[in-house]
Amino acid sequence: MRHTCSAPGDRDAPISAQPPGREGEILTLDGLSVRYGSGPSSLRALDKVSLSLPRGGALGVVGESGSGKSTLAMTLMGLLAGSARVDGGRAVFEGEDLYALSPAGWAGMRGRRIGLVFQDPFTALNPAKTIAHQLTEPLVLHRGLSETAARAEARRLLDEVGISDPDAMLSAYPHALSGGMKQRALIAAALAGDPDLLILDEPTTALDVTIEAQILDLLEALRAERQLSMIFISHNLGVIARVVDEVCVLYAGQVVETAPKAEIFAAPRHPYTKGLLASMPRLGAPRARLETIPGRLPDLTNPPEGCRFAARCPFAEDRCAAPQPMVSVGPGRESRCWKAVALGATPWTSAETAAPARARTVAADAPPALRADGVSKRFRRAGGVRVRIDRSGAIPVPRIGHSTFNAVDAVSLTVKAGETVGLVGESGCGKSTLARCLIRLIEPDGGAIALNGRDILKGRAADRRTIARTAQFVFQNPDSSLNPRKTVRQILARPLALLGEERPGTMDQRVERLLDMVRLSRAYMDRYPHEMSGGEKQRIGIARVLAAEPKFVICDEAVSALDVSVQASILNLLADLRDELGLAYLFISHDLSVVRHIADRVAVMYRGGIVEVGPASALGTPGHHPYTEALLSAVPSLDSRGAERMRLAGTVSAPGDGITGCRFADRCPRKIGPVCDTQAPPWRTGPEGVRFECHHTADALAG
Amino acid sequence: MLLYFCQRVAYVVGIVLVVSLLIFSITQIMPGNVAYVILGDFAPLEQIHALEEKLGFNDPWYVQYWRWLSQIARLDFGDSLIMERPIGPILWQAVANSAVLAVISIVLVAVIGIWLGVVSAVRHGKASDHVVSIGTYIVLAVPEFFWCIVLIVVFAGSLQWLPATGYTSMDEGFFVWASHLVLPVVALVMGLVAHVSRLTRSSMLEVMQSPYVVAARARGIPEARVIRGHALPNALLPTITVLAIDIGVLMGGMVVVETIFSYPGLGRLLIFGIQQLDLPLIQAAMMVVAVIYALANLLADVLYAFLNPRIRFGKAAHG
């Protein structure tokens, strides 16, 4: 891989009058600042950002929410929203100062020389226009092609981004396409103007891991073929590690560290980068506890003069209160920390590590908190109305039939008291439907479910309130699962009154006790959800669940919407509560590293059925169901670079309907032959007690 | 799409049937006896009974309803009690006069309302947006009969530019005909333009924030094209639904406006029928209003589907 990063020098020096576009650099940012709003409530989303991107290079921009990384993308496209404006510095692209451009100059830049791919492929395509229309429009406008020529070119572009049937794609509307196909179409559209620089703003965040891996492969290939320069923005360090040469870490609108990729992950030199890396759960290197970064982002309307990270930094000293320049910490490396060199390889330490990690063993004879047998749920297929003529009687009668599919197909699952079972699978595999069936938020069609040994599908235990006292649900998005018009006190008092046991003390004292359990101070009692950060809101979500004193808690993507550092502290909290209260968790996630970290056992779901169950520790060793194997190899990680990757073709298959053979047969890279399509595979037992459903033997798969 | 269309038609038929039942029930509830209306208040009781027998008033209600409905379905509306003439020709003439007013109004509402909405959304927060917003609130805040009076006082009274009331046929010259339409149309259109422009503005503002609009900009599509080609088709979806509902509001407004401007349309005919207790006339006029309204909504649904590929092609499964 090419490696041409120029040593950036100290960019905090006064900006020279000469446009600083250096030789061989396609993009140079020099002290670029962006401000939202005006007056005392205005905030500086980007503060003197200096970066450089060599021609043909790929720069990764990492940051958590509030770091200003999306503002950076919009600034480079000249698409800042309403009140935002550039209030200092320069962005020089190929020798031209972008913010000295006339509107006509911008028109020649946007979409033609700089392309942008967005985070969410599901909303970035116009629902009212065909793919052909959205692709040919820039071709006609920018390259002056005729409609026919543009269509041919659009077809070629779709072919280039790996669409197997470009003609069908061209005449399709976005709603008919899967997420991965939409993102490919959007990449094709961004390439339509034949740009030199492609900005990718979280391009794979909304996609499943196997699809994410495909898109990352595509981006790598495009970069090599087209000599594209790329800026790859992401919160996910693993994804960044796959694609880029250089990494730049943003914190609170400032660049805090820049370094070549290999060095920054192996030896971070800014405390924030250290904290970020330490709080990531990793597949390859399991730890009993995750490190966390305490505190929260500084108020950007009135940021501290000195180091913006000082308040959260375990290494902070008095000198950190002075403004911090970028310091050189090696060839091509800089860090905005005066202690960077002195700290060297000193690892991140957080207060959390002080708590001893408990040894985790779940007694083999522990009673089951949840026992599900053959749980099934069928749904009507959307738009699947078919009128057929019923000729069974004397007179043919037209009948309206609905085609249905098995969202959950005879799933059996046991979670013992005190045990955490992880449930993984890609979108549409039925994991959320299963979770909702287990506590009858959705009524299952068949099977038996027992919570704490009591059948909840019949008898007295079937009453909703009784179920709620034993089993509770933590939702993914704390922003929408808390009522914005209620204070924390009201949010927590309600389940206490409805579901809680009679306990001594006033309601306020009982609410305080719940806050103590989730490590929040009493000051939060009278706050509204909008006055709290994402992590604090999720703590309230957990406290609300604890009010009912349940034995079994379902966490449905409970940490997926949170930043890495916050995710770590919530995972630690969940682990502590499990050990203190003896809770059993069903932990649903698409993120294998998170599941590997928190779960004792892991179940893998595909097309409505469980294809593998095994101890979480076995995820690090070979001998798995081919689907698990594919999931594991698709996870972008910092540790397993260069490893042989197993790729799944196509998209996640539609939910099961009349599956005769193996659920995974249509996508399986290890398919044996017709037997996979016709015969249900047997359950096999592999090393470390992993059980999976496959025609291959465990030995064959481990080899 | 065909299935969708059939569904919509079935809805319309259902709605018209339910409404017809309501309209018919008026005959059963309304004060006054039709036989008395026909024969006069001092007719002998035997004659009243004889007439009631002859008109079928002694049959069970569902027999009467069926008789009435099948008549209406053949477009036979019977005779007016007051005018003692077949209702059909009178009604169709009124419908034609009203249609002139309604079609001009609804086209103006759509064009001006959507245009104002788009302009104020695109210039969000600027002076022109505030002017449009304040204007629409003032228009909406005051009932339309007030605006009718203001228009008459100013344009017919003080300025004497336009005739205050009445109607002439096209035979007397296009300008004479048109001059009689201006004030009623303006009175009808004002409130609805305000309504439609408010709605278009808010849906347009929402769509302009959407990722696909930003994505179109990022592809270098010029702003005018982004607004026309990418934002507007999506922003129009809610507007179309509301325009169909506004046809109902328009017909309500026409009752007021036609009465004030003495315009010989369906609204004024309906008021005349109600004042005179002319039951067959009331029923016929109301049925026509209901059917027009139902058809307008059918049209809106079809147009909606046309602009929304998710309905046009059914919601395909991912794959």
PDB file of C-alpha atoms in Angstrom, chain A residues 135-267:
ATOM      1  CA  LEU A 135     -27.775   8.001 -11.858  1.00  0.00           C
ATOM      2  CA  THR A 136     -28.213   9.581 -15.281  1.00  0.00           C
ATOM      3  CA  GLU A 137     -29.071  13.041 -13.956  1.00  0.00           C
ATOM      4  CA  PRO A 138     -25.498  13.944 -12.964  1.00  0.00           C
ATOM      5  CA  LEU A 139     -24.153  12.233 -16.101  1.00  0.00           C
ATOM      6  CA  VAL A 140     -26.307  14.412 -18.353  1.00  0.00           C
ATOM      7  CA  LEU A 141     -25.586  17.541 -16.319  1.00  0.00           C
ATOM      8  CA  HIS A 142     -21.878  17.115 -15.694  1.00  0.00           C
ATOM      9  CA  ARG A 143     -20.603  15.125 -18.614  1.00  0.00           C
ATOM     10  CA  GLY A 144     -23.062  16.362 -21.220  1.00  0.00           C
ATOM     11  CA  LEU A 145     -24.081  12.850 -22.249  1.00  0.00           C
ATOM     12  CA  SER A 146     -27.300  12.173 -24.155  1.00  0.00           C
ATOM     13  CA  GLU A 147     -30.022  10.251 -22.338  1.00  0.00           C
ATOM     14  CA  THR A 148     -29.114   6.998 -24.113  1.00  0.00           C
ATOM     15  CA  ALA A 149     -25.406   7.411 -23.553  1.00  0.00           C
ATOM     16  CA  ALA A 150     -26.045   8.309 -19.907  1.00  0.00           C
ATOM     17  CA  ARG A 151     -28.103   5.158 -19.452  1.00  0.00           C
ATOM     18  CA  ALA A 152     -25.328   3.044 -20.930  1.00  0.00           C
ATOM     19  CA  GLU A 153     -22.816   4.772 -18.664  1.00  0.00           C
ATOM     20  CA  ALA A 154     -25.070   4.297 -15.629  1.00  0.00           C
ATOM     21  CA  ARG A 155     -25.255   0.614 -16.496  1.00  0.00           C
ATOM     22  CA  ARG A 156     -21.462   0.473 -16.643  1.00  0.00           C
ATOM     23  CA  LEU A 157     -21.158   2.240 -13.278  1.00  0.00           C
ATOM     24  CA  LEU A 158     -23.551  -0.206 -11.645  1.00  0.00           C
ATOM     25  CA  ASP A 159     -21.535  -3.028 -13.106  1.00  0.00           C
ATOM     26  CA  GLU A 160     -18.384  -1.460 -11.683  1.00  0.00           C
ATOM     27  CA  VAL A 161     -19.849  -1.333  -8.168  1.00  0.00           C
ATOM     28  CA  GLY A 162     -20.710  -5.009  -8.388  1.00  0.00           C
ATOM     29  CA  ILE A 163     -24.418  -5.065  -9.227  1.00  0.00           C
ATOM     30  CA  SER A 164     -25.073  -8.402 -10.909  1.00  0.00           C
ATOM     31  CA  ASP A 165     -28.130  -7.322 -12.898  1.00  0.00           C
ATOM     32  CA  PRO A 166     -27.663  -3.636 -13.760  1.00  0.00           C
ATOM     33  CA  ASP A 167     -30.635  -3.439 -16.140  1.00  0.00           C
ATOM     34  CA  ALA A 168     -33.113  -4.588 -13.519  1.00  0.00           C
ATOM     35  CA  MET A 169     -31.510  -2.197 -11.037  1.00  0.00           C
ATOM     36  CA  LEU A 170     -31.835   0.759 -13.401  1.00  0.00           C
ATOM     37  CA  SER A 171     -35.583   0.448 -13.729  1.00  0.00           C
ATOM     38  CA  ALA A 172     -36.102  -0.258 -10.011  1.00  0.00           C
ATOM     39  CA  TYR A 173     -37.332   2.198  -7.407  1.00  0.00           C
ATOM     40  CA  PRO A 174     -35.339   2.434  -4.157  1.00  0.00           C
ATOM     41  CA  HIS A 175     -37.973   0.704  -2.014  1.00  0.00           C
ATOM     42  CA  ALA A 176     -37.417  -2.533  -3.920  1.00  0.00           C
ATOM     43  CA  LEU A 177     -33.699  -2.692  -3.076  1.00  0.00           C
ATOM     44  CA  SER A 178     -31.852  -4.009  -0.040  1.00  0.00           C
ATOM     45  CA  GLY A 179     -29.584  -1.760   2.034  1.00  0.00           C
ATOM     46  CA  GLY A 180     -26.383  -3.088   0.489  1.00  0.00           C
ATOM     47  CA  MET A 181     -27.703  -2.609  -3.039  1.00  0.00           C
ATOM     48  CA  LYS A 182     -28.829   0.920  -2.189  1.00  0.00           C
ATOM     49  CA  GLN A 183     -25.377   1.774  -0.885  1.00  0.00           C
ATOM     50  CA  ARG A 184     -23.797   0.383  -4.063  1.00  0.00           C
ATOM     51  CA  ALA A 185     -26.158   2.516  -6.131  1.00  0.00           C
ATOM     52  CA  LEU A 186     -25.225   5.570  -4.066  1.00  0.00           C
ATOM     53  CA  ILE A 187     -21.538   4.886  -4.541  1.00  0.00           C
ATOM     54  CA  ALA A 188     -22.172   4.579  -8.279  1.00  0.00           C
ATOM     55  CA  ALA A 189     -24.014   7.914  -8.200  1.00  0.00           C
ATOM     56  CA  ALA A 190     -21.135   9.561  -6.356  1.00  0.00           C
ATOM     57  CA  LEU A 191     -18.744   8.217  -8.998  1.00  0.00           C
ATOM     58  CA  ALA A 192     -20.911   9.497 -11.869  1.00  0.00           C
ATOM     59  CA  GLY A 193     -19.115  12.834 -12.057  1.00  0.00           C
ATOM     60  CA  ASP A 194     -15.765  11.001 -12.083  1.00  0.00           C
ATOM     61  CA  PRO A 195     -14.495  12.745  -8.937  1.00  0.00           C
ATOM     62  CA  ASP A 196     -10.904  12.786  -7.716  1.00  0.00           C
ATOM     63  CA  LEU A 197     -11.884  12.833  -4.060  1.00  0.00           C
ATOM     64  CA  LEU A 198     -14.568  10.708  -2.456  1.00  0.00           C
ATOM     65  CA  ILE A 199     -15.864  11.585   0.991  1.00  0.00           C
ATOM     66  CA  LEU A 200     -17.509   8.674   2.794  1.00  0.00           C
ATOM     67  CA  ASP A 201     -19.517   9.617   5.878  1.00  0.00           C
ATOM     68  CA  GLU A 202     -20.169   6.433   7.896  1.00  0.00           C
ATOM     69  CA  PRO A 203     -20.944   4.528   4.676  1.00  0.00           C
ATOM     70  CA  THR A 204     -21.428   1.139   6.326  1.00  0.00           C
ATOM     71  CA  THR A 205     -22.864   2.022   9.729  1.00  0.00           C
ATOM     72  CA  ALA A 206     -26.453   1.155   8.798  1.00  0.00           C
ATOM     73  CA  LEU A 207     -25.525  -2.137   7.123  1.00  0.00           C
ATOM     74  CA  ASP A 208     -25.160  -5.711   8.347  1.00  0.00           C
ATOM     75  CA  VAL A 209     -21.617  -6.996   8.928  1.00  0.00           C
ATOM     76  CA  THR A 210     -21.519  -9.330   5.925  1.00  0.00           C
ATOM     77  CA  ILE A 211     -22.799  -6.524   3.682  1.00  0.00           C
ATOM     78  CA  GLU A 212     -20.425  -4.057   5.330  1.00  0.00           C
ATOM     79  CA  ALA A 213     -17.532  -6.362   4.458  1.00  0.00           C
ATOM     80  CA  GLN A 214     -18.680  -6.435   0.814  1.00  0.00           C
ATOM     81  CA  ILE A 215     -18.893  -2.642   0.638  1.00  0.00           C
ATOM     82  CA  LEU A 216     -15.458  -2.237   2.216  1.00  0.00           C
ATOM     83  CA  ASP A 217     -14.016  -4.676  -0.360  1.00  0.00           C
ATOM     84  CA  LEU A 218     -15.655  -2.627  -3.093  1.00  0.00           C
ATOM     85  CA  LEU A 219     -14.212   0.625  -1.768  1.00  0.00           C
ATOM     86  CA  GLU A 220     -10.737  -0.888  -1.622  1.00  0.00           C
ATOM     87  CA  ALA A 221     -11.042  -2.084  -5.211  1.00  0.00           C
ATOM     88  CA  LEU A 222     -12.404   1.262  -6.456  1.00  0.00           C
ATOM     89  CA  ARG A 223      -9.613   3.128  -4.773  1.00  0.00           C
ATOM     90  CA  ALA A 224      -6.981   1.006  -6.465  1.00  0.00           C
ATOM     91  CA  GLU A 225      -8.605   1.068  -9.920  1.00  0.00           C
ATOM     92  CA  ARG A 226      -9.597   4.707 -10.094  1.00  0.00           C
ATOM     93  CA  GLN A 227      -6.693   6.226  -8.140  1.00  0.00           C
ATOM     94  CA  LEU A 228      -9.334   7.813  -5.924  1.00  0.00           C
ATOM     95  CA  SER A 229      -8.414   9.832  -2.891  1.00  0.00           C
ATOM     96  CA  MET A 230     -10.710   9.131   0.017  1.00  0.00           C
ATOM     97  CA  ILE A 231     -11.757  10.638   3.293  1.00  0.00           C
ATOM     98  CA  PHE A 232     -13.405   7.932   5.334  1.00  0.00           C
ATOM     99  CA  ILE A 233     -15.375   9.172   8.307  1.00  0.00           C
ATOM    100  CA  SER A 234     -16.500   6.693  10.950  1.00  0.00           C
ATOM    101  CA  HIS A 235     -16.985   6.120  14.641  1.00  0.00           C
ATOM    102  CA  ASN A 236     -15.931   2.502  14.100  1.00  0.00           C
ATOM    103  CA  LEU A 237     -12.191   2.037  14.484  1.00  0.00           C
ATOM    104  CA  GLY A 238     -12.330  -1.451  13.004  1.00  0.00           C
ATOM    105  CA  VAL A 239     -13.938  -0.212   9.797  1.00  0.00           C
ATOM    106  CA  ILE A 240     -11.424   2.607   9.513  1.00  0.00           C
ATOM    107  CA  ALA A 241      -8.596   0.129   9.961  1.00  0.00           C
ATOM    108  CA  ARG A 242      -9.716  -1.789   6.868  1.00  0.00           C
ATOM    109  CA  VAL A 243      -9.639   1.030   4.330  1.00  0.00           C
ATOM    110  CA  VAL A 244      -7.317   3.915   5.145  1.00  0.00           C
ATOM    111  CA  ASP A 245      -3.566   4.690   5.351  1.00  0.00           C
ATOM    112  CA  GLU A 246      -3.712   7.587   7.769  1.00  0.00           C
ATOM    113  CA  VAL A 247      -5.969   8.204  10.731  1.00  0.00           C
ATOM    114  CA  CYS A 248      -7.004  11.492  12.244  1.00  0.00           C
ATOM    115  CA  VAL A 249      -8.831  11.525  15.567  1.00  0.00           C
ATOM    116  CA  LEU A 250     -11.305  14.331  16.217  1.00  0.00           C
ATOM    117  CA  TYR A 251     -12.443  15.307  19.686  1.00  0.00           C
ATOM    118  CA  ALA A 252     -14.839  18.187  20.405  1.00  0.00           C
ATOM    119  CA  GLY A 253     -14.100  19.797  17.041  1.00  0.00           C
ATOM    120  CA  GLN A 254     -10.324  19.566  17.300  1.00  0.00           C
ATOM    121  CA  VAL A 255      -7.819  17.207  15.741  1.00  0.00           C
ATOM    122  CA  VAL A 256      -6.195  15.478  18.711  1.00  0.00           C
ATOM    123  CA  GLU A 257      -4.030  12.938  16.943  1.00  0.00           C
ATOM    124  CA  THR A 258      -2.868  12.099  13.434  1.00  0.00           C
ATOM    125  CA  ALA A 259      -0.785   9.061  12.583  1.00  0.00           C
ATOM    126  CA  PRO A 260      -0.352   6.269  10.076  1.00  0.00           C
ATOM    127  CA  LYS A 261      -3.003   3.590  10.634  1.00  0.00           C
ATOM    128  CA  ALA A 262      -0.748   0.792  11.817  1.00  0.00           C
ATOM    129  CA  GLU A 263       0.916   2.979  14.427  1.00  0.00           C
ATOM    130  CA  ILE A 264      -2.173   4.624  15.851  1.00  0.00           C
ATOM    131  CA  PHE A 265      -3.864   1.327  16.664  1.00  0.00           C
ATOM    132  CA  ALA A 266      -0.723  -0.321  17.983  1.00  0.00           C
ATOM    133  CA  ALA A 267       0.574   2.656  19.950  1.00  0.00           C
TER     134      ALA A 267
END
